[in-house]
Amino acid sequence: ISRSRDKLRALQLIGNTGVEMPITGYVHFSRDVEAVLKSVGEPPFVIKLLEGTQGRGVVLTETMDAAISVIETMKKIDANILVQEFISESKGEDIRAIVVGDKVVASMKRIAKPGEFRSNVHLGGRVENYDISPEEEESAVKAAKILKLDVAGVDLIQSNRGPLVLEVNSSPGLEGIETATDIDVADEIISFLEDKVENTDKSKPIDI
């Protein structure tokens, strides 16, 4: 759980195992800003506060100068910052997949409101049921396994080079995805845990 909540560490672990992700850089010192931006590629860039949630602290910058300006402003509050390539072909949509054990038990698509690139519901986005592809499911399950999570919400984005993992959440909310998919995700989690306990060597501690 602590690994997934440390976004930088989680991205490092996932990225080192071959799971596809958007190209991402990390900025802590002002002297590194231009070098990190160039390592990510060409603008536009997505600039993220490492501690941001629900789409807050996420800015799309159209030019190199705009990206530098945003980063320098964020640095005034001693923030830790991620710089990520912008996947234009996703068109403001991403996928939330709930991984339980070795499979995705429910998945939905989140769609940004017009004029917005962030698909978070808290920012006016909407959700709908989504039939996840085998390739997307494989990426989601693998990302959760890398962080040693039996239950996780994995956010993915579709790109021209296939599905990309954006983030792994160790304590995903269930209300939105249960409403969108009409699947009792909580029951799926309980059933998985019951089976795990039933099949566990009673002489050893239970790893949940």
PDB file of N, CA, C and O in Angstrom, residues 139-174:
ATOM      1  N   SER A 139      -2.125  -5.571 -18.705  1.00  0.00           N
ATOM      2  CA  SER A 139      -1.344  -4.453 -18.176  1.00  0.00           C
ATOM      3  C   SER A 139      -1.792  -4.086 -16.769  1.00  0.00           C
ATOM      4  O   SER A 139      -0.965  -3.839 -15.879  1.00  0.00           O
ATOM      5  N   ALA A 140      -3.119  -4.058 -16.552  1.00  0.00           N
ATOM      6  CA  ALA A 140      -3.651  -3.692 -15.242  1.00  0.00           C
ATOM      7  C   ALA A 140      -3.260  -4.701 -14.174  1.00  0.00           C
ATOM      8  O   ALA A 140      -2.806  -4.333 -13.078  1.00  0.00           O
ATOM      9  N   VAL A 141      -3.422  -5.973 -14.472  1.00  0.00           N
ATOM     10  CA  VAL A 141      -3.091  -7.024 -13.497  1.00  0.00           C
ATOM     11  C   VAL A 141      -1.592  -7.026 -13.204  1.00  0.00           C
ATOM     12  O   VAL A 141      -1.175  -7.138 -12.044  1.00  0.00           O
ATOM     13  N   LYS A 142      -0.785  -6.872 -14.241  1.00  0.00           N
ATOM     14  CA  LYS A 142       0.658  -6.881 -14.037  1.00  0.00           C
ATOM     15  C   LYS A 142       1.100  -5.704 -13.173  1.00  0.00           C
ATOM     16  O   LYS A 142       1.946  -5.861 -12.280  1.00  0.00           O
ATOM     17  N   ALA A 143       0.525  -4.513 -13.400  1.00  0.00           N
ATOM     18  CA  ALA A 143       0.880  -3.337 -12.607  1.00  0.00           C
ATOM     19  C   ALA A 143       0.534  -3.546 -11.135  1.00  0.00           C
ATOM     20  O   ALA A 143       1.306  -3.191 -10.239  1.00  0.00           O
ATOM     21  N   ALA A 144      -0.643  -4.134 -10.868  1.00  0.00           N
ATOM     22  CA  ALA A 144      -1.034  -4.406  -9.481  1.00  0.00           C
ATOM     23  C   ALA A 144      -0.100  -5.419  -8.836  1.00  0.00           C
ATOM     24  O   ALA A 144       0.295  -5.270  -7.668  1.00  0.00           O
ATOM     25  N   LYS A 145       0.276  -6.451  -9.592  1.00  0.00           N
ATOM     26  CA  LYS A 145       1.167  -7.482  -9.060  1.00  0.00           C
ATOM     27  C   LYS A 145       2.548  -6.918  -8.726  1.00  0.00           C
ATOM     28  O   LYS A 145       3.172  -7.314  -7.740  1.00  0.00           O
ATOM     29  N   ILE A 146       3.028  -6.002  -9.566  1.00  0.00           N
ATOM     30  CA  ILE A 146       4.345  -5.404  -9.323  1.00  0.00           C
ATOM     31  C   ILE A 146       4.373  -4.716  -7.963  1.00  0.00           C
ATOM     32  O   ILE A 146       5.373  -4.768  -7.242  1.00  0.00           O
ATOM     33  N   LEU A 147       3.255  -4.089  -7.603  1.00  0.00           N
ATOM     34  CA  LEU A 147       3.163  -3.402  -6.309  1.00  0.00           C
ATOM     35  C   LEU A 147       2.654  -4.324  -5.206  1.00  0.00           C
ATOM     36  O   LEU A 147       2.373  -3.877  -4.096  1.00  0.00           O
ATOM     37  N   LYS A 148       2.508  -5.622  -5.529  1.00  0.00           N
ATOM     38  CA  LYS A 148       2.090  -6.644  -4.572  1.00  0.00           C
ATOM     39  C   LYS A 148       0.724  -6.342  -3.958  1.00  0.00           C
ATOM     40  O   LYS A 148       0.500  -6.533  -2.758  1.00  0.00           O
ATOM     41  N   LEU A 149      -0.202  -5.883  -4.819  1.00  0.00           N
ATOM     42  CA  LEU A 149      -1.556  -5.585  -4.377  1.00  0.00           C
ATOM     43  C   LEU A 149      -2.518  -6.636  -4.912  1.00  0.00           C
ATOM     44  O   LEU A 149      -2.569  -6.879  -6.115  1.00  0.00           O
ATOM     45  N   ASP A 150      -3.282  -7.252  -4.028  1.00  0.00           N
ATOM     46  CA  ASP A 150      -4.318  -8.193  -4.452  1.00  0.00           C
ATOM     47  C   ASP A 150      -5.570  -7.467  -4.916  1.00  0.00           C
ATOM     48  O   ASP A 150      -6.348  -7.999  -5.711  1.00  0.00           O
ATOM     49  N   VAL A 151      -5.784  -6.268  -4.390  1.00  0.00           N
ATOM     50  CA  VAL A 151      -6.929  -5.447  -4.776  1.00  0.00           C
ATOM     51  C   VAL A 151      -6.406  -4.060  -5.131  1.00  0.00           C
ATOM     52  O   VAL A 151      -5.691  -3.440  -4.346  1.00  0.00           O
ATOM     53  N   ALA A 152      -6.759  -3.582  -6.328  1.00  0.00           N
ATOM     54  CA  ALA A 152      -6.251  -2.277  -6.760  1.00  0.00           C
ATOM     55  C   ALA A 152      -7.144  -1.681  -7.833  1.00  0.00           C
ATOM     56  O   ALA A 152      -7.818  -2.396  -8.579  1.00  0.00           O
ATOM     57  N   GLY A 153      -7.139  -0.373  -7.894  1.00  0.00           N
ATOM     58  CA  GLY A 153      -7.747   0.333  -9.011  1.00  0.00           C
ATOM     59  C   GLY A 153      -6.630   0.814  -9.913  1.00  0.00           C
ATOM     60  O   GLY A 153      -5.751   1.558  -9.467  1.00  0.00           O
ATOM     61  N   VAL A 154      -6.624   0.372 -11.137  1.00  0.00           N
ATOM     62  CA  VAL A 154      -5.560   0.734 -12.073  1.00  0.00           C
ATOM     63  C   VAL A 154      -6.139   1.643 -13.152  1.00  0.00           C
ATOM     64  O   VAL A 154      -7.140   1.312 -13.782  1.00  0.00           O
ATOM     65  N   ASP A 155      -5.504   2.796 -13.326  1.00  0.00           N
ATOM     66  CA  ASP A 155      -5.928   3.743 -14.355  1.00  0.00           C
ATOM     67  C   ASP A 155      -5.052   3.577 -15.590  1.00  0.00           C
ATOM     68  O   ASP A 155      -3.816   3.575 -15.487  1.00  0.00           O
ATOM     69  N   LEU A 156      -5.702   3.425 -16.738  1.00  0.00           N
ATOM     70  CA  LEU A 156      -4.994   3.253 -17.995  1.00  0.00           C
ATOM     71  C   LEU A 156      -5.493   4.276 -19.009  1.00  0.00           C
ATOM     72  O   LEU A 156      -6.592   4.809 -18.886  1.00  0.00           O
ATOM     73  N   ILE A 157      -4.657   4.506 -20.014  1.00  0.00           N
ATOM     74  CA  ILE A 157      -5.019   5.394 -21.107  1.00  0.00           C
ATOM     75  C   ILE A 157      -4.679   4.698 -22.412  1.00  0.00           C
ATOM     76  O   ILE A 157      -3.695   3.958 -22.495  1.00  0.00           O
ATOM     77  N   GLN A 158      -5.520   4.893 -23.416  1.00  0.00           N
ATOM     78  CA  GLN A 158      -5.285   4.272 -24.714  1.00  0.00           C
ATOM     79  C   GLN A 158      -4.394   5.180 -25.558  1.00  0.00           C
ATOM     80  O   GLN A 158      -4.590   6.390 -25.602  1.00  0.00           O
ATOM     81  N   SER A 159      -3.423   4.565 -26.222  1.00  0.00           N
ATOM     82  CA  SER A 159      -2.495   5.336 -27.049  1.00  0.00           C
ATOM     83  C   SER A 159      -2.243   4.594 -28.356  1.00  0.00           C
ATOM     84  O   SER A 159      -2.644   3.440 -28.524  1.00  0.00           O
ATOM     85  N   ASN A 160      -1.539   5.248 -29.252  1.00  0.00           N
ATOM     86  CA  ASN A 160      -1.204   4.615 -30.530  1.00  0.00           C
ATOM     87  C   ASN A 160      -0.238   3.451 -30.365  1.00  0.00           C
ATOM     88  O   ASN A 160      -0.090   2.643 -31.284  1.00  0.00           O
ATOM     89  N   ARG A 161       0.421   3.363 -29.221  1.00  0.00           N
ATOM     90  CA  ARG A 161       1.331   2.246 -28.972  1.00  0.00           C
ATOM     91  C   ARG A 161       0.756   1.237 -27.980  1.00  0.00           C
ATOM     92  O   ARG A 161       1.480   0.412 -27.426  1.00  0.00           O
ATOM     93  N   GLY A 162      -0.557   1.306 -27.768  1.00  0.00           N
ATOM     94  CA  GLY A 162      -1.206   0.352 -26.885  1.00  0.00           C
ATOM     95  C   GLY A 162      -1.595   0.987 -25.561  1.00  0.00           C
ATOM     96  O   GLY A 162      -1.417   2.193 -25.356  1.00  0.00           O
ATOM     97  N   PRO A 163      -2.153   0.193 -24.629  1.00  0.00           N
ATOM     98  CA  PRO A 163      -2.562   0.749 -23.336  1.00  0.00           C
ATOM     99  C   PRO A 163      -1.356   1.168 -22.501  1.00  0.00           C
ATOM    100  O   PRO A 163      -0.335   0.486 -22.476  1.00  0.00           O
ATOM    101  N   LEU A 164      -1.518   2.303 -21.814  1.00  0.00           N
ATOM    102  CA  LEU A 164      -0.471   2.821 -20.937  1.00  0.00           C
ATOM    103  C   LEU A 164      -1.028   2.941 -19.530  1.00  0.00           C
ATOM    104  O   LEU A 164      -2.139   3.431 -19.332  1.00  0.00           O
ATOM    105  N   VAL A 165      -0.264   2.496 -18.536  1.00  0.00           N
ATOM    106  CA  VAL A 165      -0.679   2.601 -17.142  1.00  0.00           C
ATOM    107  C   VAL A 165      -0.357   3.998 -16.622  1.00  0.00           C
ATOM    108  O   VAL A 165       0.775   4.465 -16.728  1.00  0.00           O
ATOM    109  N   LEU A 166      -1.366   4.662 -16.067  1.00  0.00           N
ATOM    110  CA  LEU A 166      -1.184   5.992 -15.499  1.00  0.00           C
ATOM    111  C   LEU A 166      -0.885   5.943 -14.012  1.00  0.00           C
ATOM    112  O   LEU A 166      -0.033   6.665 -13.510  1.00  0.00           O
ATOM    113  N   GLU A 167      -1.626   5.091 -13.295  1.00  0.00           N
ATOM    114  CA  GLU A 167      -1.537   5.105 -11.836  1.00  0.00           C
ATOM    115  C   GLU A 167      -2.165   3.846 -11.270  1.00  0.00           C
ATOM    116  O   GLU A 167      -3.058   3.253 -11.884  1.00  0.00           O
ATOM    117  N   VAL A 168      -1.693   3.437 -10.092  1.00  0.00           N
ATOM    118  CA  VAL A 168      -2.276   2.298  -9.376  1.00  0.00           C
ATOM    119  C   VAL A 168      -2.715   2.779  -7.992  1.00  0.00           C
ATOM    120  O   VAL A 168      -1.927   3.370  -7.254  1.00  0.00           O
ATOM    121  N   ASN A 169      -3.978   2.532  -7.663  1.00  0.00           N
ATOM    122  CA  ASN A 169      -4.545   2.972  -6.391  1.00  0.00           C
ATOM    123  C   ASN A 169      -4.815   1.768  -5.496  1.00  0.00           C
ATOM    124  O   ASN A 169      -5.495   0.825  -5.909  1.00  0.00           O
ATOM    125  N   SER A 170      -4.307   1.814  -4.273  1.00  0.00           N
ATOM    126  CA  SER A 170      -4.472   0.687  -3.351  1.00  0.00           C
ATOM    127  C   SER A 170      -5.818   0.686  -2.651  1.00  0.00           C
ATOM    128  O   SER A 170      -6.238  -0.342  -2.111  1.00  0.00           O
ATOM    129  N   SER A 171      -6.519   1.817  -2.651  1.00  0.00           N
ATOM    130  CA  SER A 171      -7.829   1.874  -1.986  1.00  0.00           C
ATOM    131  C   SER A 171      -8.822   2.619  -2.882  1.00  0.00           C
ATOM    132  O   SER A 171      -9.249   3.727  -2.556  1.00  0.00           O
ATOM    133  N   PRO A 172      -9.171   2.028  -4.019  1.00  0.00           N
ATOM    134  CA  PRO A 172     -10.062   2.702  -4.965  1.00  0.00           C
ATOM    135  C   PRO A 172     -11.485   2.803  -4.445  1.00  0.00           C
ATOM    136  O   PRO A 172     -11.976   1.908  -3.766  1.00  0.00           O
ATOM    137  N   GLY A 173     -12.156   3.896  -4.766  1.00  0.00           N
ATOM    138  CA  GLY A 173     -13.570   4.012  -4.448  1.00  0.00           C
ATOM    139  C   GLY A 173     -14.381   3.054  -5.311  1.00  0.00           C
ATOM    140  O   GLY A 173     -14.022   2.790  -6.462  1.00  0.00           O
ATOM    141  N   LEU A 174     -15.468   2.536  -4.777  1.00  0.00           N
ATOM    142  CA  LEU A 174     -16.256   1.529  -5.492  1.00  0.00           C
ATOM    143  C   LEU A 174     -17.609   2.034  -5.979  1.00  0.00           C
ATOM    144  O   LEU A 174     -18.179   1.463  -6.909  1.00  0.00           O
TER     145      LEU A 174
END
